[in-house]
GROMACS .gro file of C-alpha atoms in nm:
model
  473
    1MET     CA    1   1.982   5.552   2.389
    2ASN     CA    2   1.866   5.787   2.118
    3THR     CA    3   1.526   5.807   1.953
    4PRO     CA    4   1.604   5.897   1.593
    5ILE     CA    5   1.261   5.841   1.456
    6CYS     CA    6   1.082   6.027   1.716
    7ASP     CA    7   1.332   6.315   1.699
    8PHE     CA    8   1.284   6.342   1.322
    9VAL     CA    9   0.897   6.355   1.329
   10ASN     CA   10   0.897   6.601   1.616
   11GLU     CA   11   1.140   6.837   1.430
   12TYR     CA   12   0.920   6.799   1.129
   13LYS     CA   13   0.622   6.877   1.333
   14ASP     CA   14   0.776   7.200   1.460
   15LYS     CA   15   0.863   7.322   1.114
   16HIS     CA   16   0.491   7.374   1.045
   17ALA     CA   17   0.588   7.255   0.666
   18VAL     CA   18   0.346   7.269   0.384
   19ARG     CA   19   0.239   6.921   0.361
   20MET     CA   20   0.204   6.839  -0.002
   21HIS     CA   21   0.210   6.462   0.065
   22MET     CA   22   0.017   6.195   0.226
   23PRO     CA   23  -0.158   6.143   0.462
   24GLY     CA   24  -0.490   6.320   0.376
   25HIS     CA   25  -0.529   6.490   0.718
   26LYS     CA   26  -0.231   6.712   0.641
   27GLY     CA   27  -0.134   6.722   0.997
   28VAL     CA   28  -0.460   6.887   1.117
   29ASN     CA   29  -0.556   6.742   1.454
   30VAL     CA   30  -0.882   6.566   1.490
   31LEU     CA   31  -0.787   6.286   1.711
   32GLY     CA   32  -0.470   6.485   1.838
   33ILE     CA   33  -0.205   6.264   1.686
   34GLU     CA   34  -0.231   6.358   1.317
   35GLU     CA   35   0.052   6.619   1.335
   36LEU     CA   36   0.287   6.331   1.422
   37ASP     CA   37   0.154   6.099   1.159
   38ILE     CA   38   0.374   6.127   0.832
   39THR     CA   39   0.474   5.912   0.528
   40GLU     CA   40   0.805   5.840   0.379
   41ILE     CA   41   0.920   6.198   0.306
   42GLU     CA   42   1.268   6.315   0.248
   43GLY     CA   43   1.472   6.234   0.543
   44ALA     CA   44   1.219   5.982   0.706
   45ASP     CA   45   1.381   5.671   0.566
   46VAL     CA   46   1.202   5.382   0.410
   47LEU     CA   47   1.085   5.075   0.609
   48TYR     CA   48   1.233   4.749   0.488
   49HIS     CA   49   1.480   4.937   0.263
   50ALA     CA   50   1.622   5.130   0.562
   51ASP     CA   51   1.959   5.310   0.579
   52GLY     CA   52   1.873   5.613   0.784
   53ILE     CA   53   1.680   5.679   1.092
   54ILE     CA   54   1.476   5.366   1.086
   55LYS     CA   55   1.783   5.148   1.041
   56GLU     CA   56   1.941   5.339   1.333
   57SER     CA   57   1.642   5.279   1.554
   58GLU     CA   58   1.640   4.904   1.454
   59ASP     CA   59   2.000   4.875   1.544
   60ASN     CA   60   1.917   5.016   1.880
   61ALA     CA   61   1.649   4.737   1.925
   62SER     CA   62   1.908   4.464   1.806
   63ARG     CA   63   2.163   4.570   2.070
   64ILE     CA   64   1.882   4.548   2.345
   65PHE     CA   65   1.777   4.209   2.239
   66GLY     CA   66   2.111   4.078   2.147
   67THR     CA   67   2.036   3.980   1.794
   68GLU     CA   68   2.223   3.987   1.464
   69LYS     CA   69   1.939   4.185   1.320
   70THR     CA   70   1.610   4.317   1.460
   71LEU     CA   71   1.350   4.450   1.207
   72TYR     CA   72   1.036   4.651   1.275
   73SER     CA   73   0.690   4.553   1.174
   74THR     CA   74   0.396   4.789   1.200
   75GLU     CA   75   0.157   4.503   1.107
   76GLY     CA   76   0.209   4.290   1.404
   77SER     CA   77   0.363   3.945   1.439
   78SER     CA   78   0.142   3.823   1.163
   79LEU     CA   79   0.366   3.998   0.926
   80CYS     CA   80   0.678   3.848   1.082
   81ILE     CA   81   0.522   3.492   1.071
   82ARG     CA   82   0.482   3.524   0.694
   83ALA     CA   83   0.824   3.655   0.662
   84MET     CA   84   0.975   3.380   0.873
   85LEU     CA   85   0.809   3.098   0.663
   86TYR     CA   86   0.914   3.283   0.340
   87LEU     CA   87   1.292   3.282   0.464
   88VAL     CA   88   1.244   2.903   0.565
   89SER     CA   89   1.112   2.837   0.205
   90MET     CA   90   1.408   3.024   0.054
   91TYR     CA   91   1.650   2.838   0.291
   92ALA     CA   92   1.508   2.494   0.175
   93ARG     CA   93   1.559   2.586  -0.185
   94THR     CA   94   1.931   2.680  -0.114
   95ASN     CA   95   1.946   2.304   0.014
   96GLY     CA   96   1.809   2.153  -0.297
   97ARG     CA   97   1.425   2.114  -0.194
   98THR     CA   98   1.164   2.298  -0.391
   99THR     CA   99   0.930   2.252  -0.092
  100ALA     CA  100   0.997   2.350   0.260
  101HIS     CA  101   0.918   2.098   0.525
  102ILE     CA  102   0.829   2.227   0.880
  103ALA     CA  103   0.722   2.050   1.195
  104ALA     CA  104   0.498   2.266   1.386
  105GLY     CA  105   0.310   2.272   1.721
  106ARG     CA  106  -0.061   2.235   1.641
  107ASN     CA  107  -0.130   2.540   1.847
  108ALA     CA  108  -0.002   2.770   1.586
  109HIS     CA  109  -0.166   3.091   1.500
  110LYS     CA  110  -0.386   3.085   1.206
  111THR     CA  111  -0.155   3.310   1.010
  112PHE     CA  112   0.101   3.027   1.016
  113ILE     CA  113  -0.157   2.801   0.861
  114THR     CA  114  -0.257   3.057   0.586
  115ALA     CA  115   0.107   3.160   0.516
  116ALA     CA  116   0.220   2.790   0.493
  117ALA     CA  117  -0.073   2.731   0.254
  118LEU     CA  118   0.019   3.025   0.027
  119LEU     CA  119   0.378   2.920   0.017
  120ASP     CA  120   0.298   2.567  -0.028
  121ILE     CA  121   0.500   2.454   0.263
  122ASP     CA  122   0.465   2.094   0.386
  123VAL     CA  123   0.353   2.093   0.743
  124LYS     CA  124   0.387   1.803   0.980
  125TRP     CA  125   0.170   1.885   1.276
  126LEU     CA  126   0.305   1.787   1.634
  127TYR     CA  127   0.050   1.719   1.896
  128SER     CA  128   0.071   1.737   2.276
  129SER     CA  129   0.001   1.455   2.494
  130ASP     CA  130  -0.153   1.647   2.754
  131ASN     CA  131  -0.520   1.758   2.714
  132ALA     CA  132  -0.494   2.126   2.785
  133GLY     CA  133  -0.739   2.236   2.500
  134LEU     CA  134  -0.706   2.432   2.187
  135VAL     CA  135  -0.452   2.698   2.269
  136SER     CA  136  -0.190   2.487   2.433
  137CYS     CA  137   0.056   2.226   2.280
  138LYS     CA  138   0.319   2.132   2.533
  139LEU     CA  139   0.611   1.983   2.345
  140THR     CA  140   0.915   1.839   2.503
  141ALA     CA  141   1.261   1.826   2.373
  142GLU     CA  142   1.196   1.445   2.340
  143ASP     CA  143   0.896   1.520   2.141
  144ILE     CA  144   1.094   1.739   1.902
  145GLU     CA  145   1.365   1.489   1.866
  146SER     CA  146   1.143   1.231   1.773
  147ALA     CA  147   0.968   1.447   1.507
  148ILE     CA  148   1.299   1.543   1.363
  149ALA     CA  149   1.416   1.182   1.348
  150GLU     CA  150   1.089   1.076   1.180
  151ASP     CA  151   1.064   1.363   0.898
  152ALA     CA  152   1.382   1.559   0.894
  153PRO     CA  153   1.227   1.888   0.868
  154ASP     CA  154   1.401   2.205   0.762
  155ALA     CA  155   1.267   2.374   1.062
  156VAL     CA  156   1.067   2.328   1.391
  157TYR     CA  157   0.813   2.590   1.450
  158ILE     CA  158   0.676   2.630   1.798
  159THR     CA  159   0.470   2.880   1.992
  160SER     CA  160   0.627   2.990   2.322
  161PRO     CA  161   0.466   3.130   2.539
  162ASP     CA  162   0.128   3.007   2.444
  163TYR     CA  163  -0.200   3.176   2.532
  164LEU     CA  164  -0.196   2.992   2.876
  165GLY     CA  165   0.148   3.129   2.964
  166ASN     CA  166   0.333   2.797   2.904
  167ILE     CA  167   0.697   2.844   2.822
  168ALA     CA  168   0.889   2.578   2.621
  169ASP     CA  169   1.239   2.459   2.714
  170ILE     CA  170   1.373   2.658   2.414
  171GLY     CA  171   1.743   2.585   2.518
  172ARG     CA  172   1.708   2.203   2.500
  173ILE     CA  173   1.495   2.219   2.182
  174ALA     CA  174   1.732   2.453   2.009
  175ALA     CA  175   2.021   2.230   2.097
  176ILE     CA  176   1.854   1.927   1.950
  177CYS     CA  177   1.728   2.106   1.641
  178HIS     CA  178   2.097   2.237   1.565
  179ARG     CA  179   2.253   1.901   1.635
  180HIS     CA  180   2.017   1.757   1.350
  181GLY     CA  181   2.081   2.034   1.127
  182CYS     CA  182   1.728   2.178   1.166
  183LEU     CA  183   1.624   2.538   1.234
  184LEU     CA  184   1.418   2.649   1.544
  185ILE     CA  185   1.169   2.920   1.462
  186VAL     CA  186   0.962   3.064   1.754
  187ASP     CA  187   0.646   3.252   1.775
  188ASN     CA  188   0.715   3.453   2.080
  189ALA     CA  189   0.438   3.695   2.012
  190HIS     CA  190   0.346   3.711   2.385
  191GLY     CA  191   0.709   3.705   2.525
  192ALA     CA  192   0.870   4.026   2.409
  193TYR     CA  193   0.906   4.131   2.770
  194LEU     CA  194   1.074   3.792   2.862
  195LYS     CA  195   1.405   3.982   2.762
  196PHE     CA  196   1.375   4.124   3.122
  197ILE     CA  197   1.272   3.815   3.303
  198TYR     CA  198   1.588   3.611   3.401
  199ASN     CA  199   1.684   3.258   3.460
  200GLU     CA  200   2.017   3.142   3.600
  201THR     CA  201   2.080   2.903   3.330
  202ALA     CA  202   2.286   2.845   3.017
  203ALA     CA  203   2.153   2.881   2.658
  204GLY     CA  204   2.133   2.592   2.421
  205THR     CA  205   2.159   2.305   2.694
  206ASP     CA  206   2.058   1.952   2.594
  207THR     CA  207   2.057   1.693   2.880
  208VAL     CA  208   2.100   1.417   2.621
  209ASN     CA  209   2.461   1.538   2.567
  210ALA     CA  210   2.685   1.499   2.863
  211ALA     CA  211   2.936   1.736   2.738
  212GLU     CA  212   2.675   2.008   2.709
  213ASN     CA  213   2.553   1.931   3.061
  214GLU     CA  214   2.893   1.994   3.208
  215ALA     CA  215   2.927   2.321   2.998
  216ALA     CA  216   2.585   2.410   3.156
  217ALA     CA  217   2.696   2.347   3.493
  218LYS     CA  218   3.003   2.550   3.468
  219SER     CA  219   2.811   2.838   3.333
  220ALA     CA  220   2.533   2.829   3.592
  221GLU     CA  221   2.620   3.170   3.713
  222LEU     CA  222   2.544   3.322   3.367
  223LYS     CA  223   2.238   3.528   3.395
  224LEU     CA  224   2.011   3.487   3.083
  225SER     CA  225   1.670   3.615   3.001
  226ARG     CA  226   1.393   3.386   2.909
  227HIS     CA  227   1.369   3.526   2.567
  228PRO     CA  228   1.403   3.261   2.283
  229ILE     CA  229   1.702   3.438   2.111
  230ASP     CA  230   1.906   3.412   2.428
  231HIS     CA  231   1.845   3.033   2.416
  232GLY     CA  232   1.933   2.945   2.068
  233ALA     CA  233   1.630   3.012   1.848
  234ASP     CA  234   1.733   3.107   1.477
  235MET     CA  235   1.436   3.343   1.435
  236CYS     CA  236   1.162   3.451   1.637
  237CYS     CA  237   0.874   3.722   1.625
  238ASP     CA  238   0.778   3.935   1.904
  239SER     CA  239   0.444   4.146   1.934
  240ALA     CA  240   0.585   4.451   2.100
  241HIS     CA  241   0.241   4.586   2.149
  242LYS     CA  242   0.125   4.278   2.345
  243THR     CA  243   0.366   4.331   2.645
  244LEU     CA  244   0.597   4.633   2.593
  245PRO     CA  245   0.466   4.999   2.591
  246VAL     CA  246   0.433   4.992   2.212
  247LEU     CA  247   0.110   5.089   2.013
  248THR     CA  248  -0.099   4.812   1.863
  249GLY     CA  249   0.052   4.664   1.554
  250GLY     CA  250   0.422   4.727   1.663
  251ALA     CA  251   0.629   4.398   1.633
  252TYR     CA  252   0.980   4.271   1.597
  253LEU     CA  253   1.137   4.012   1.363
  254HIS     CA  254   1.465   3.886   1.534
  255ILE     CA  255   1.747   3.710   1.357
  256SER     CA  256   1.993   3.541   1.586
  257GLU     CA  257   2.368   3.586   1.561
  258HIS     CA  258   2.414   3.223   1.476
  259ALA     CA  259   2.133   3.218   1.215
  260SER     CA  260   2.207   3.157   0.834
  261GLU     CA  261   2.362   3.450   0.649
  262LEU     CA  262   2.044   3.408   0.411
  263PHE     CA  263   1.833   3.517   0.686
  264ARG     CA  264   2.030   3.831   0.756
  265SER     CA  265   2.046   3.926   0.402
  266ALA     CA  266   1.698   3.860   0.293
  267ALA     CA  267   1.486   3.955   0.603
  268GLU     CA  268   1.398   4.287   0.465
  269GLN     CA  269   1.294   4.135   0.128
  270ALA     CA  270   1.083   3.879   0.319
  271LEU     CA  271   0.892   4.143   0.531
  272ALA     CA  272   0.835   4.358   0.213
  273MET     CA  273   0.675   4.065   0.026
  274PHE     CA  274   0.390   4.070   0.245
  275ALA     CA  275   0.372   4.425   0.404
  276SER     CA  276   0.209   4.754   0.328
  277THR     CA  277   0.409   5.004   0.132
  278SER     CA  278   0.253   5.266   0.374
  279PRO     CA  279   0.377   5.181   0.714
  280SER     CA  280   0.259   5.362   1.014
  281TYR     CA  281   0.507   5.622   1.149
  282LEU     CA  282   0.321   5.655   1.469
  283ILE     CA  283   0.380   5.276   1.543
  284MET     CA  284   0.745   5.319   1.434
  285GLN     CA  285   0.785   5.616   1.673
  286SER     CA  286   0.630   5.391   1.943
  287LEU     CA  287   0.886   5.125   1.866
  288ASP     CA  288   1.165   5.379   1.871
  289MET     CA  289   1.061   5.536   2.224
  290ALA     CA  290   1.046   5.176   2.360
  291ASN     CA  291   1.399   5.137   2.292
  292LYS     CA  292   1.483   5.413   2.527
  293LEU     CA  293   1.250   5.297   2.797
  294MET     CA  294   1.396   4.941   2.766
  295SER     CA  295   1.737   5.056   2.799
  296GLU     CA  296   1.664   5.262   3.124
  297GLU     CA  297   1.387   5.199   3.366
  298TYR     CA  298   1.191   4.923   3.222
  299PRO     CA  299   1.400   4.617   3.337
  300LYS     CA  300   1.357   4.735   3.702
  301LEU     CA  301   0.994   4.813   3.664
  302CYS     CA  302   0.941   4.473   3.495
  303ALA     CA  303   1.113   4.290   3.808
  304ALA     CA  304   0.926   4.481   4.059
  305ILE     CA  305   0.575   4.390   3.869
  306ALA     CA  306   0.681   4.033   3.853
  307VAL     CA  307   0.728   4.012   4.240
  308ARG     CA  308   0.367   4.187   4.273
  309ILE     CA  309   0.208   3.940   4.047
  310ALA     CA  310   0.394   3.648   4.212
  311GLY     CA  311   0.235   3.757   4.548
  312LEU     CA  312  -0.116   3.783   4.370
  313LYS     CA  313  -0.090   3.436   4.248
  314ALA     CA  314   0.007   3.307   4.589
  315LYS     CA  315  -0.312   3.461   4.737
  316LEU     CA  316  -0.537   3.318   4.456
  317ARG     CA  317  -0.395   2.978   4.508
  318THR     CA  318  -0.447   2.991   4.885
  319ALA     CA  319  -0.811   3.090   4.795
  320GLY     CA  320  -0.855   2.764   4.592
  321TYR     CA  321  -0.787   2.888   4.242
  322GLU     CA  322  -0.600   2.666   4.001
  323LEU     CA  323  -0.345   2.854   3.815
  324ILE     CA  324  -0.143   2.721   3.526
  325GLY     CA  325   0.142   2.848   3.297
  326ASP     CA  326   0.504   2.966   3.353
  327GLU     CA  327   0.477   3.326   3.246
  328ALA     CA  328   0.566   3.577   3.532
  329LEU     CA  329   0.323   3.846   3.397
  330LYS     CA  330   0.042   3.642   3.281
  331LEU     CA  331  -0.239   3.495   3.510
  332CYS     CA  332  -0.403   3.189   3.370
  333ILE     CA  333  -0.695   3.057   3.578
  334ALA     CA  334  -0.818   2.700   3.510
  335SER     CA  335  -1.155   2.790   3.616
  336LYS     CA  336  -1.359   2.458   3.621
  337SER     CA  337  -1.210   2.355   3.940
  338PHE     CA  338  -1.337   2.672   4.112
  339GLY     CA  339  -1.691   2.596   3.963
  340TYR     CA  340  -1.697   2.831   3.668
  341ARG     CA  341  -1.628   2.822   3.305
  342GLY     CA  342  -1.368   3.069   3.187
  343THR     CA  343  -1.630   3.279   3.019
  344GLU     CA  344  -1.853   3.296   3.330
  345LEU     CA  345  -1.552   3.416   3.538
  346ALA     CA  346  -1.483   3.686   3.263
  347ASP     CA  347  -1.830   3.801   3.296
  348LYS     CA  348  -1.809   3.813   3.675
  349LEU     CA  349  -1.495   4.038   3.635
  350LEU     CA  350  -1.675   4.255   3.361
  351GLU     CA  351  -1.928   4.345   3.628
  352GLN     CA  352  -1.650   4.517   3.824
  353ASN     CA  353  -1.540   4.689   3.493
  354ILE     CA  354  -1.239   4.449   3.445
  355TYR     CA  355  -1.179   4.337   3.099
  356ILE     CA  356  -0.960   4.026   3.052
  357GLU     CA  357  -0.736   3.922   2.770
  358PHE     CA  358  -0.914   3.596   2.683
  359SER     CA  359  -1.156   3.331   2.810
  360ASP     CA  360  -1.301   3.016   2.687
  361PRO     CA  361  -1.489   2.728   2.862
  362ASP     CA  362  -1.181   2.620   3.051
  363TYR     CA  363  -0.952   2.933   3.102
  364ALA     CA  364  -0.956   3.306   3.200
  365VAL     CA  365  -0.646   3.474   3.099
  366MET     CA  366  -0.511   3.808   3.234
  367MET     CA  367  -0.190   4.004   3.117
  368PHE     CA  368  -0.001   4.254   3.334
  369THR     CA  369   0.303   4.474   3.239
  370PRO     CA  370   0.489   4.742   3.459
  371PHE     CA  371   0.214   4.988   3.338
  372SER     CA  372  -0.053   4.779   3.532
  373THR     CA  373  -0.135   5.010   3.827
  374ALA     CA  374  -0.123   4.906   4.187
  375ALA     CA  375  -0.486   5.024   4.216
  376ASP     CA  376  -0.593   4.808   3.907
  377ILE     CA  377  -0.399   4.494   4.044
  378ASP     CA  378  -0.571   4.552   4.393
  379LEU     CA  379  -0.915   4.565   4.221
  380LEU     CA  380  -0.862   4.246   4.024
  381GLU     CA  381  -0.736   4.067   4.336
  382GLN     CA  382  -1.036   4.176   4.545
  383ALA     CA  383  -1.277   4.081   4.253
  384LEU     CA  384  -1.123   3.727   4.237
  385LEU     CA  385  -1.117   3.676   4.612
  386ASN     CA  386  -1.474   3.780   4.645
  387ILE     CA  387  -1.609   3.532   4.402
  388GLU     CA  388  -1.773   3.257   4.564
  389ARG     CA  389  -1.624   2.911   4.513
  390ARG     CA  390  -1.870   2.651   4.374
  391LYS     CA  391  -1.875   2.284   4.307
  392ALA     CA  392  -1.615   2.184   4.057
  393ILE     CA  393  -1.742   2.135   3.700
  394ASP     CA  394  -1.672   1.798   3.575
  395GLU     CA  395  -1.661   1.840   3.203
  396ALA     CA  396  -1.359   1.706   2.996
  397ILE     CA  397  -1.183   1.927   2.747
  398PRO     CA  398  -1.213   1.784   2.396
  399GLN     CA  399  -0.889   1.660   2.260
  400ILE     CA  400  -0.744   1.831   1.946
  401HIS     CA  401  -0.661   1.534   1.724
  402GLU     CA  402  -0.482   1.472   1.391
  403GLY     CA  403  -0.727   1.547   1.089
  404THR     CA  404  -0.754   1.363   0.768
  405ALA     CA  405  -0.631   1.597   0.495
  406LEU     CA  406  -0.821   1.545   0.154
  407MET     CA  407  -0.671   1.819  -0.016
  408SER     CA  408  -0.368   2.047   0.020
  409ALA     CA  409  -0.430   2.363   0.243
  410MET     CA  410  -0.338   2.570  -0.055
  411ASP     CA  411  -0.595   2.406  -0.265
  412ALA     CA  412  -0.857   2.430  -0.005
  413LEU     CA  413  -0.800   2.807   0.050
  414MET     CA  414  -0.808   2.870  -0.338
  415SER     CA  415  -1.116   2.661  -0.389
  416GLU     CA  416  -1.473   2.813  -0.413
  417SER     CA  417  -1.629   2.792  -0.074
  418GLU     CA  418  -1.948   2.823   0.099
  419LEU     CA  419  -2.053   2.919   0.455
  420VAL     CA  420  -2.272   2.648   0.639
  421THR     CA  421  -2.359   2.584   0.995
  422VAL     CA  422  -2.159   2.359   1.200
  423ASN     CA  423  -2.419   2.106   1.190
  424ASP     CA  424  -2.419   2.084   0.832
  425ALA     CA  425  -2.024   2.086   0.798
  426CYS     CA  426  -1.969   1.714   0.916
  427GLY     CA  427  -1.794   1.537   0.626
  428ARG     CA  428  -1.704   1.849   0.438
  429ILE     CA  429  -1.374   1.983   0.383
  430LEU     CA  430  -1.268   2.302   0.576
  431ALA     CA  431  -1.183   2.595   0.335
  432GLU     CA  432  -1.038   2.829   0.576
  433PRO     CA  433  -0.971   2.861   0.953
  434GLY     CA  434  -1.292   2.918   1.154
  435VAL     CA  435  -1.159   3.102   1.445
  436SER     CA  436  -1.121   3.473   1.542
  437CYS     CA  437  -0.849   3.637   1.733
  438PRO     CA  438  -0.825   3.570   2.022
  439PRO     CA  439  -0.708   3.286   2.030
  440ALA     CA  440  -0.664   3.265   1.654
  441VAL     CA  441  -0.574   2.885   1.689
  442PRO     CA  442  -0.790   2.687   1.452
  443VAL     CA  443  -0.974   2.371   1.543
  444ALA     CA  444  -0.908   2.217   1.225
  445VAL     CA  445  -0.666   2.282   0.915
  446CYS     CA  446  -0.770   2.391   0.568
  447GLY     CA  447  -0.810   2.091   0.337
  448GLU     CA  448  -0.908   1.866   0.636
  449ARG     CA  449  -1.229   1.650   0.632
  450LEU     CA  450  -1.441   1.770   0.923
  451ASP     CA  451  -1.555   1.463   1.139
  452GLU     CA  452  -1.772   1.412   1.438
  453HIS     CA  453  -1.482   1.501   1.674
  454SER     CA  454  -1.399   1.823   1.498
  455ILE     CA  455  -1.763   1.933   1.490
  456ALA     CA  456  -1.793   1.863   1.865
  457CYS     CA  457  -1.469   2.080   1.923
  458PHE     CA  458  -1.629   2.375   1.713
  459LYS     CA  459  -1.937   2.355   1.908
  460TYR     CA  460  -1.746   2.332   2.241
  461TYR     CA  461  -1.558   2.660   2.145
  462GLY     CA  462  -1.874   2.844   2.033
  463ILE     CA  463  -1.799   2.846   1.667
  464GLU     CA  464  -2.129   2.825   1.474
  465LYS     CA  465  -2.060   2.868   1.108
  466LEU     CA  466  -1.761   2.733   0.898
  467ARG     CA  467  -1.663   2.800   0.538
  468VAL     CA  468  -1.621   2.468   0.349
  469VAL     CA  469  -1.510   2.371  -0.014
  470CYS     CA  470  -1.798   2.366  -0.245
  471GLY     CA  471  -1.914   2.037  -0.390
  472LEU     CA  472  -1.679   1.817  -0.203
  473GLY     CA  473  -1.738   1.589   0.121
   0.00000   0.00000   0.00000
């Protein structure tokens, strides 16, 4: 596996060229990385109009992930989500609909909400029957089939894995979507590494269809990864930086081999619609070098760390911890049964100089990769095992419920708004999502009337101020 972007930049660095171009540091090291930080000079190619070293590197990534096309983002999965929704909007228009309709799991990232609003997409929210809190929305294949039968959306949009490590049955869901002429779009931001975690199963299986069941049984020996593309998703985004050895901001937009020709031809246009015209070559070099790592030792390293984390999880369960989620390299503790809120558990670990990914009143979430050292894992293990178990906290998680939309999300975002305390927001119309990242999953959607239930949810998750539409409510 070659690394064309890294090679070009290193050759340019060694030339000691006179830099009469951006960036302003001119290659003079202050942080120590400036000499590798370039712009789109002659020979460096152009992201989203690539026909040189960037395209060569993206083609390398496409071969690794088994896609028709994989494109780089230096602005995270957020850029890829916007691009995917833009492509769905284009797809709807080619089918004679001026407004795209998407059925989406309610735990969608706030970028999905704002992008759907700006593109004036009609969103039908799907809610989970299990009460797992704000960041989880477990949707079965049957849930998806019911939603498609009811609304006939252009696409189904799900988040898998979610923040708690729950992985959807992408194969069955994709088969159902495609049988009904519907696209499946997946926010796989947390799951780039799933390309190297394997299942002995067939892609695209749907237990409703006997013939497909038989085909699945015959191909049971087929070794497939848990990545959404391998199980029938039409498009997905991966935040490479979340689980792969990539700098923050590095991400992929994946287009599957069976996806519409429109997606393959317009993907660069879709990304360019929302992207900076000054992409980071440092991040692109990181994505480029990741190709070499993924094609060589990374799969074996990933398998080894998965075994180590499975052992850690077994010890924690024996000690009385309640663990949830399906991800091999994510540890999610449902902490109340152990006598602590998730935020309290995070504070306990912080005392040991351990910083975790996410915590809220119910969960503490930790993420591992092959670059997690044995010493760090041992320290975490001992820290958790040394925490004294207390009486379980008997406090229900507030249910995220369907809100009442009094205006469109676009109109709410575009309206004049004011910042008010949560106590003063009841009866008002939410103007913009009121949650930061992590977890970036809004309690309510722009344009919805805030009622006593949603206000209670905001308070539960520690959100004290909201932006509401002026003069309404």
